[in-house]
Amino acid sequence: MLSTVYLNKRRRPRIEAGHPWVFSGEIGRVAGDPAPGDIVKVVNHSGYLLGIGYINPQSQITVRMLSWEEQDIDTAFFEQRLRAAYQLRKHVVEDNSNAYRLVHGEADYLPGLVIDIYDQYAVVQSLTLGIDQRLPQIIEALQRVLSIKGIYERNDVTVRELEGLEQRSGFIGTEFDTSVQVMENGFPMRVDIASGQKTGYFLDQRENRAAIAHYVQDASVLDCFSHTGSFAVHAARYGAKQVKLVDISETAIDAAKQNAKLNEVEEKLDYVTANAFDYLRSVSDAGEIYDVVMLDPPAFTKSRKTVPAARRGYKEINLRGIKLTKPGGYLITSSCSYHMSKEEFLDVVAEAAIDAHRSLQLIEYRGQGKDHPALLAAPETSYLKFAVMRVW
């Protein structure tokens, strides 16, 4: 028999609206003695069933909802959820791409779980105790849904420690070469799923990389925070005259060179191993100019309290990027910081333009790819901001 979590009477009705998180401060009492990770019923203060989820008293998010009805959480349950997720991806992932996100956590009604597909290989992240305990069932369900040749877990993320979990990574089952060649927007790219960023690659920008085709043809391009060269290679393949990549990681630059060779655009790419902040400052002060400047930095803030510092960082790089863009050229700029809203991000870019004594036209605004859906009731699932500005 499942233990029951009773919610406080005085709380916002987030759960009823479909938000999957129950915070510790929303709980009035718990009937029963559930162990961490157990499935529990969640009811309102008067006992009306709101759904079921898994509990972890160590986490501030004490319960994460799995279903809005009482049902068995077994292999069949995970298979049904994975099949639903896969049906969506079959509709929204283009035929010329075989690397995509299959499960986007809460937005696919599987909170704490990420599954990314790289051709015939899967990378799994179990970010919460409740999911980690059920990983064998999830893996079995995944094998039923897709013909997977190999599975690798990338549980080397600090967020697991908030759940009382250790960090780990490695093969689940048969070992394989973790340097995997995939197709993205029709272009071959090599991904290291064992040591690359996130699960090996920034899949959420796939559709945005395709969107730059309109702006880079016959252009000189500066690509800062280039990582393994995905935006730069796309720009070169879409007809840019020359692309300069800047990244602080020598390993990332080496990977970018491999991807350039794979796409036969080596002659179009130049490489700079440097701190992008310092480089942007030095070349803007030196008066360099480009047709297109692309900025795709890592998240500058992980919490609301650090947003002011993040704003300063975003303003600085966009100020420099604007100064480096020819009149009539394009600034293509991104933020993956959830705690900075779309409005805040665009405000920062606008402030940067004022300081640079330039004006901007917002030509295109986009978010994360459709394989990274956002749950309407949970704004936390919408995080990526991508804007194309014409600079005057």
Short mmCIF file of C-alpha atoms in Angstrom, two decimals, residues 13-383:
data_model
loop_
_atom_site.label_atom_id
_atom_site.label_comp_id
_atom_site.label_asym_id
_atom_site.label_seq_id
_atom_site.Cartn_x
_atom_site.Cartn_y
_atom_site.Cartn_z
CA PRO A 13 -2.45 25.12 -6.99
CA ARG A 14 0.60 24.32 -9.13
CA ILE A 15 0.19 20.55 -8.97
CA GLU A 16 -3.43 20.70 -10.09
CA ALA A 17 -2.27 22.76 -13.07
CA GLY A 18 0.18 20.04 -14.08
CA HIS A 19 3.45 21.15 -12.49
CA PRO A 20 5.40 17.99 -11.56
CA TRP A 21 7.29 19.28 -8.48
CA VAL A 22 6.14 19.17 -4.86
CA PHE A 23 8.42 21.27 -2.64
CA SER A 24 9.00 20.40 1.00
CA GLY A 25 7.23 23.56 2.17
CA GLU A 26 4.03 22.52 0.37
CA ILE A 27 3.66 19.30 2.35
CA GLY A 28 1.40 19.27 5.40
CA ARG A 29 1.97 15.68 6.53
CA VAL A 30 2.92 12.22 5.30
CA ALA A 31 0.78 9.20 6.18
CA GLY A 32 2.99 6.13 6.26
CA ASP A 33 6.73 5.68 6.35
CA PRO A 34 8.01 5.80 2.75
CA ALA A 35 11.66 5.10 2.07
CA PRO A 36 13.58 7.56 -0.13
CA GLY A 37 12.70 6.83 -3.75
CA ASP A 38 9.39 5.09 -2.98
CA ILE A 39 6.27 5.81 -4.98
CA VAL A 40 3.71 7.79 -2.97
CA LYS A 41 0.21 9.11 -3.50
CA VAL A 42 -0.15 12.89 -3.50
CA VAL A 43 -3.46 14.31 -2.29
CA ASN A 44 -4.71 17.76 -1.40
CA HIS A 45 -5.47 18.76 2.19
CA SER A 46 -8.89 17.10 2.06
CA GLY A 47 -7.62 13.82 0.59
CA TYR A 48 -8.50 14.31 -3.08
CA LEU A 49 -6.04 12.35 -5.27
CA LEU A 50 -3.78 14.55 -7.38
CA GLY A 51 -1.51 11.77 -8.63
CA ILE A 52 1.51 9.68 -7.75
CA GLY A 53 5.24 10.36 -7.74
CA TYR A 54 8.49 9.33 -6.13
CA ILE A 55 9.65 10.85 -2.86
CA ASN A 56 13.03 11.93 -1.57
CA PRO A 57 12.94 13.79 1.77
CA GLN A 58 16.59 14.83 1.28
CA SER A 59 15.68 16.96 -1.73
CA GLN A 60 14.00 20.37 -1.58
CA ILE A 61 11.82 19.03 -4.39
CA THR A 62 10.46 16.29 -2.17
CA VAL A 63 8.08 14.61 -4.62
CA ARG A 64 8.25 14.51 -8.41
CA MET A 65 5.03 13.53 -10.08
CA LEU A 66 4.96 10.63 -12.53
CA SER A 67 1.23 10.29 -13.15
CA TRP A 68 -2.00 12.11 -12.38
CA GLU A 69 -3.72 8.81 -11.66
CA GLU A 70 -2.85 5.82 -9.50
CA GLN A 71 -1.05 3.16 -11.55
CA ASP A 72 1.84 0.73 -11.34
CA ILE A 73 5.25 2.25 -12.01
CA ASP A 74 6.92 -0.69 -13.73
CA THR A 75 8.68 -1.52 -16.98
CA ALA A 76 5.40 -1.30 -18.90
CA PHE A 77 4.83 2.21 -17.55
CA PHE A 78 8.26 3.37 -18.74
CA GLU A 79 7.78 1.68 -22.10
CA GLN A 80 4.53 3.58 -22.61
CA ARG A 81 6.18 6.88 -21.70
CA LEU A 82 9.17 6.20 -23.99
CA ARG A 83 6.94 5.21 -26.91
CA ALA A 84 4.99 8.45 -26.53
CA ALA A 85 8.25 10.41 -26.48
CA TYR A 86 9.54 8.59 -29.55
CA GLN A 87 6.32 9.24 -31.48
CA LEU A 88 6.84 12.97 -30.94
CA ARG A 89 10.45 12.81 -32.14
CA LYS A 90 9.43 10.93 -35.28
CA HIS A 91 7.19 13.90 -36.11
CA VAL A 92 9.57 16.76 -35.25
CA VAL A 93 13.12 15.53 -35.94
CA GLU A 94 14.09 15.99 -39.57
CA ASP A 95 15.13 12.99 -41.66
CA ASN A 96 18.59 14.51 -42.17
CA SER A 97 19.37 14.34 -38.43
CA ASN A 98 19.91 11.17 -36.38
CA ALA A 99 20.99 12.82 -33.11
CA TYR A 100 18.19 14.08 -30.88
CA ARG A 101 16.78 14.17 -27.38
CA LEU A 102 14.37 11.31 -26.78
CA VAL A 103 13.39 12.18 -23.19
CA HIS A 104 13.48 15.74 -21.85
CA GLY A 105 12.74 15.03 -18.20
CA GLU A 106 9.67 16.74 -16.79
CA ALA A 107 8.51 17.87 -20.24
CA ASP A 108 8.11 14.21 -21.25
CA TYR A 109 6.44 13.31 -17.93
CA LEU A 110 9.55 11.50 -16.71
CA PRO A 111 11.06 13.97 -14.23
CA GLY A 112 14.75 13.45 -13.53
CA LEU A 113 15.42 11.45 -16.71
CA VAL A 114 17.30 12.51 -19.84
CA ILE A 115 17.89 10.21 -22.79
CA ASP A 116 19.75 11.42 -25.87
CA ILE A 117 20.12 9.38 -29.05
CA TYR A 118 23.25 9.51 -31.18
CA ASP A 119 22.56 7.38 -34.25
CA GLN A 120 22.20 3.86 -32.76
CA TYR A 121 23.61 4.73 -29.34
CA ALA A 122 21.88 6.18 -26.28
CA VAL A 123 23.20 8.36 -23.49
CA VAL A 124 21.21 8.26 -20.25
CA GLN A 125 21.18 10.62 -17.29
CA SER A 126 19.28 9.68 -14.12
CA LEU A 127 19.33 12.91 -12.14
CA THR A 128 17.15 11.92 -9.18
CA LEU A 129 17.02 9.10 -6.66
CA GLY A 130 13.61 7.87 -7.80
CA ILE A 131 14.76 7.54 -11.40
CA ASP A 132 18.16 6.12 -10.45
CA GLN A 133 16.51 3.29 -8.51
CA ARG A 134 14.41 2.41 -11.57
CA LEU A 135 17.16 2.64 -14.16
CA PRO A 136 17.13 -1.13 -14.92
CA GLN A 137 13.40 -0.91 -15.79
CA ILE A 138 14.03 2.18 -17.93
CA ILE A 139 16.89 0.50 -19.81
CA GLU A 140 14.73 -2.57 -20.48
CA ALA A 141 11.92 -0.32 -21.75
CA LEU A 142 14.34 1.62 -23.95
CA GLN A 143 15.58 -1.58 -25.57
CA ARG A 144 11.98 -2.53 -26.34
CA VAL A 145 11.22 0.81 -27.99
CA LEU A 146 14.43 1.37 -30.01
CA SER A 147 17.08 -0.83 -31.58
CA ILE A 148 19.95 0.46 -29.48
CA LYS A 149 23.46 -0.89 -30.09
CA GLY A 150 24.96 0.59 -26.92
CA ILE A 151 24.10 2.68 -23.87
CA TYR A 152 26.33 5.02 -21.91
CA GLU A 153 25.41 6.79 -18.69
CA ARG A 154 26.57 10.37 -18.10
CA ASN A 155 25.70 10.71 -14.44
CA ASP A 156 28.76 12.87 -13.83
CA VAL A 157 26.68 15.94 -12.91
CA THR A 158 26.64 17.79 -9.60
CA VAL A 159 22.84 18.02 -9.45
CA ARG A 160 22.79 14.35 -8.42
CA GLU A 161 24.50 15.29 -5.16
CA LEU A 162 21.42 17.29 -4.17
CA GLU A 163 19.59 13.95 -4.24
CA GLY A 164 22.23 12.18 -2.16
CA LEU A 165 23.61 10.39 -5.22
CA GLU A 166 27.22 9.90 -6.26
CA GLN A 167 28.49 11.00 -9.64
CA ARG A 168 29.36 8.24 -12.10
CA SER A 169 29.67 7.52 -15.79
CA GLY A 170 30.33 4.48 -17.93
CA PHE A 171 28.88 1.78 -20.11
CA ILE A 172 25.58 0.09 -19.35
CA GLY A 173 26.10 -3.31 -20.91
CA THR A 174 28.31 -3.83 -23.95
CA GLU A 175 31.23 -1.45 -24.46
CA PHE A 176 31.64 0.45 -27.73
CA ASP A 177 33.62 3.28 -29.32
CA THR A 178 32.29 6.43 -27.65
CA SER A 179 33.39 8.65 -30.54
CA VAL A 180 30.21 8.50 -32.60
CA GLN A 181 29.60 10.04 -36.02
CA VAL A 182 26.11 11.47 -36.43
CA MET A 183 24.23 13.47 -39.03
CA GLU A 184 22.90 16.90 -38.11
CA ASN A 185 20.92 18.90 -40.66
CA GLY A 186 22.53 16.71 -43.30
CA PHE A 187 26.10 17.38 -42.14
CA PRO A 188 28.35 14.74 -40.53
CA MET A 189 29.54 15.61 -37.01
CA ARG A 190 31.64 13.59 -34.59
CA VAL A 191 30.49 13.48 -30.97
CA ASP A 192 32.41 12.16 -27.95
CA ILE A 193 29.61 10.94 -25.72
CA ALA A 194 32.01 9.95 -22.92
CA SER A 195 33.70 13.32 -22.39
CA GLY A 196 31.83 15.93 -24.43
CA GLN A 197 29.71 18.63 -22.80
CA LYS A 198 26.30 17.57 -21.43
CA THR A 199 25.71 14.14 -22.99
CA GLY A 200 28.34 14.78 -25.62
CA TYR A 201 26.83 17.58 -27.69
CA PHE A 202 24.50 20.59 -27.50
CA LEU A 203 21.49 18.98 -29.17
CA ASP A 204 19.11 21.76 -28.17
CA GLN A 205 20.64 24.14 -30.76
CA ARG A 206 20.22 21.80 -33.76
CA GLU A 207 17.34 23.70 -35.36
CA ASN A 208 18.98 27.05 -34.60
CA ARG A 209 22.14 25.92 -36.36
CA ALA A 210 20.02 25.26 -39.44
CA ALA A 211 18.42 28.70 -39.09
CA ILE A 212 21.70 30.59 -39.60
CA ALA A 213 21.75 29.61 -43.28
CA HIS A 214 19.79 32.78 -44.12
CA TYR A 215 22.46 35.07 -42.66
CA VAL A 216 25.94 33.62 -43.28
CA GLN A 217 26.16 33.19 -47.04
CA ASP A 218 29.25 34.97 -48.43
CA ALA A 219 29.89 36.38 -44.93
CA SER A 220 32.92 36.76 -42.71
CA VAL A 221 31.93 35.15 -39.41
CA LEU A 222 33.25 35.27 -35.85
CA ASP A 223 32.06 32.34 -33.71
CA CYS A 224 32.78 32.74 -29.98
CA PHE A 225 32.33 29.96 -27.41
CA SER A 226 32.53 27.67 -30.44
CA HIS A 227 32.95 24.37 -28.53
CA THR A 228 33.42 21.60 -31.12
CA GLY A 229 32.59 23.85 -34.06
CA SER A 230 28.96 22.95 -34.72
CA PHE A 231 27.82 26.50 -35.54
CA ALA A 232 31.05 27.27 -37.38
CA VAL A 233 30.86 24.16 -39.56
CA HIS A 234 27.23 24.89 -40.37
CA ALA A 235 28.16 28.46 -41.33
CA ALA A 236 30.92 27.20 -43.63
CA ARG A 237 28.64 24.59 -45.20
CA TYR A 238 25.97 27.25 -45.71
CA GLY A 239 28.36 29.40 -47.74
CA ALA A 240 30.31 31.66 -45.36
CA LYS A 241 33.54 32.95 -46.86
CA GLN A 242 35.58 32.61 -43.67
CA VAL A 243 34.82 31.62 -40.07
CA LYS A 244 36.99 32.32 -37.05
CA LEU A 245 36.35 30.03 -34.05
CA VAL A 246 37.20 31.03 -30.49
CA ASP A 247 37.10 28.66 -27.52
CA ILE A 248 39.09 28.36 -24.31
CA SER A 249 39.41 24.56 -24.60
CA GLU A 250 42.20 23.13 -26.72
CA THR A 251 40.33 19.82 -26.71
CA ALA A 252 37.22 21.50 -28.12
CA ILE A 253 39.28 23.25 -30.81
CA ASP A 254 40.85 19.91 -31.80
CA ALA A 255 37.36 18.43 -32.11
CA ALA A 256 36.27 21.40 -34.22
CA LYS A 257 39.19 20.76 -36.57
CA GLN A 258 38.07 17.14 -36.93
CA ASN A 259 34.52 18.23 -37.76
CA ALA A 260 35.81 20.77 -40.27
CA LYS A 261 37.83 18.05 -41.99
CA LEU A 262 34.85 15.70 -41.93
CA ASN A 263 32.84 18.37 -43.78
CA GLU A 264 35.70 19.39 -46.10
CA VAL A 265 35.65 23.04 -44.99
CA GLU A 266 39.11 23.21 -43.39
CA GLU A 267 40.21 26.05 -45.68
CA LYS A 268 37.35 28.26 -44.46
CA LEU A 269 38.02 27.94 -40.72
CA ASP A 270 40.55 29.71 -38.50
CA TYR A 271 41.03 28.74 -34.85
CA VAL A 272 41.82 30.72 -31.72
CA THR A 273 42.31 29.08 -28.33
CA ALA A 274 41.48 31.86 -25.88
CA ASN A 275 39.12 33.12 -23.23
CA ALA A 276 36.26 34.50 -25.33
CA PHE A 277 35.68 37.45 -22.97
CA ASP A 278 39.30 38.57 -23.30
CA TYR A 279 39.39 37.92 -27.02
CA LEU A 280 36.20 39.87 -27.73
CA ARG A 281 37.56 42.83 -25.77
CA SER A 282 40.94 42.81 -27.52
CA VAL A 283 39.64 42.51 -31.10
CA SER A 284 36.85 45.05 -30.63
CA ASP A 285 39.38 47.52 -29.22
CA ALA A 286 41.58 46.77 -32.23
CA GLY A 287 38.75 47.64 -34.62
CA GLU A 288 38.16 44.24 -36.23
CA ILE A 289 34.85 43.89 -38.04
CA TYR A 290 32.73 40.95 -39.29
CA ASP A 291 29.57 40.42 -41.29
CA VAL A 292 28.22 38.02 -38.66
CA VAL A 293 29.12 37.53 -34.99
CA MET A 294 27.81 34.43 -33.20
CA LEU A 295 27.78 34.14 -29.39
CA ASP A 296 26.76 30.88 -27.69
CA PRO A 297 28.17 31.06 -24.15
CA PRO A 298 27.62 28.56 -21.34
CA ALA A 299 25.01 29.37 -18.71
CA PHE A 300 26.21 32.35 -16.67
CA THR A 301 23.78 31.71 -13.81
CA LYS A 302 22.41 28.61 -12.09
CA SER A 303 20.23 30.49 -9.58
CA ARG A 304 18.13 33.61 -9.32
CA LYS A 305 20.52 35.27 -6.86
CA THR A 306 23.37 35.30 -9.40
CA VAL A 307 21.31 36.87 -12.20
CA PRO A 308 22.78 40.39 -11.65
CA ALA A 309 26.30 39.05 -12.25
CA ALA A 310 25.05 37.07 -15.25
CA ARG A 311 23.48 40.20 -16.72
CA ARG A 312 26.85 41.92 -16.57
CA GLY A 313 28.48 38.99 -18.35
CA TYR A 314 25.85 38.84 -21.09
CA LYS A 315 25.97 42.61 -21.54
CA GLU A 316 29.75 42.59 -21.88
CA ILE A 317 29.93 39.91 -24.57
CA ASN A 318 26.99 41.36 -26.53
CA LEU A 319 28.44 44.87 -26.32
CA ARG A 320 31.68 43.58 -27.82
CA GLY A 321 29.82 41.47 -30.37
CA ILE A 322 27.79 44.46 -31.51
CA LYS A 323 30.91 46.58 -31.91
CA LEU A 324 32.47 43.82 -34.02
CA THR A 325 29.51 43.64 -36.42
CA LYS A 326 29.44 45.66 -39.63
CA PRO A 327 26.48 48.02 -40.15
CA GLY A 328 23.84 45.87 -41.77
CA GLY A 329 25.45 42.70 -40.42
CA TYR A 330 24.04 40.22 -37.95
CA LEU A 331 24.57 39.46 -34.28
CA ILE A 332 23.41 35.91 -33.51
CA THR A 333 23.30 35.55 -29.74
CA SER A 334 22.13 32.90 -27.28
CA SER A 335 21.53 32.27 -23.59
CA CYS A 336 20.84 28.89 -21.97
CA SER A 337 20.33 30.36 -18.49
CA TYR A 338 16.78 29.52 -17.35
CA HIS A 339 16.88 32.12 -14.58
CA MET A 340 17.30 34.88 -17.15
CA SER A 341 13.96 35.29 -18.90
CA LYS A 342 13.45 36.14 -22.56
CA GLU A 343 12.54 39.71 -21.58
CA GLU A 344 15.62 40.10 -19.38
CA PHE A 345 17.88 38.68 -22.06
CA LEU A 346 16.57 40.99 -24.77
CA ASP A 347 16.78 43.94 -22.35
CA VAL A 348 20.45 43.18 -21.73
CA VAL A 349 21.19 43.05 -25.47
CA ALA A 350 19.31 46.33 -25.93
CA GLU A 351 21.36 47.95 -23.14
CA ALA A 352 24.53 46.69 -24.81
CA ALA A 353 23.46 48.31 -28.09
CA ILE A 354 22.90 51.66 -26.34
CA ASP A 355 26.37 51.53 -24.81
CA ALA A 356 27.85 50.61 -28.20
CA HIS A 357 26.00 53.54 -29.84
CA ARG A 358 24.36 51.18 -32.30
CA SER A 359 20.76 50.16 -32.96
CA LEU A 360 19.31 46.68 -33.42
CA GLN A 361 16.51 45.07 -35.40
CA LEU A 362 15.22 41.81 -33.96
CA ILE A 363 14.92 39.63 -37.05
CA GLU A 364 14.28 36.23 -35.51
CA TYR A 365 13.73 34.86 -32.02
CA ARG A 366 13.82 31.13 -31.33
CA GLY A 367 14.08 28.69 -28.42
CA GLN A 368 15.24 25.12 -27.95
CA GLY A 369 14.56 22.47 -30.58
CA LYS A 370 11.23 20.69 -30.77
CA ASP A 371 12.85 17.53 -29.38
CA HIS A 372 13.31 19.58 -26.18
CA PRO A 373 9.63 20.36 -25.54
CA ALA A 374 8.54 22.70 -22.76
CA LEU A 375 5.80 21.78 -20.31
CA LEU A 376 3.37 24.69 -20.23
CA ALA A 377 2.70 24.23 -16.51
CA ALA A 378 6.44 24.15 -15.72
CA PRO A 379 8.29 27.20 -17.10
CA GLU A 380 11.56 25.66 -15.85
CA THR A 381 11.47 23.38 -18.90
CA SER A 382 11.83 26.36 -21.27
CA TYR A 383 15.32 27.79 -21.02
#
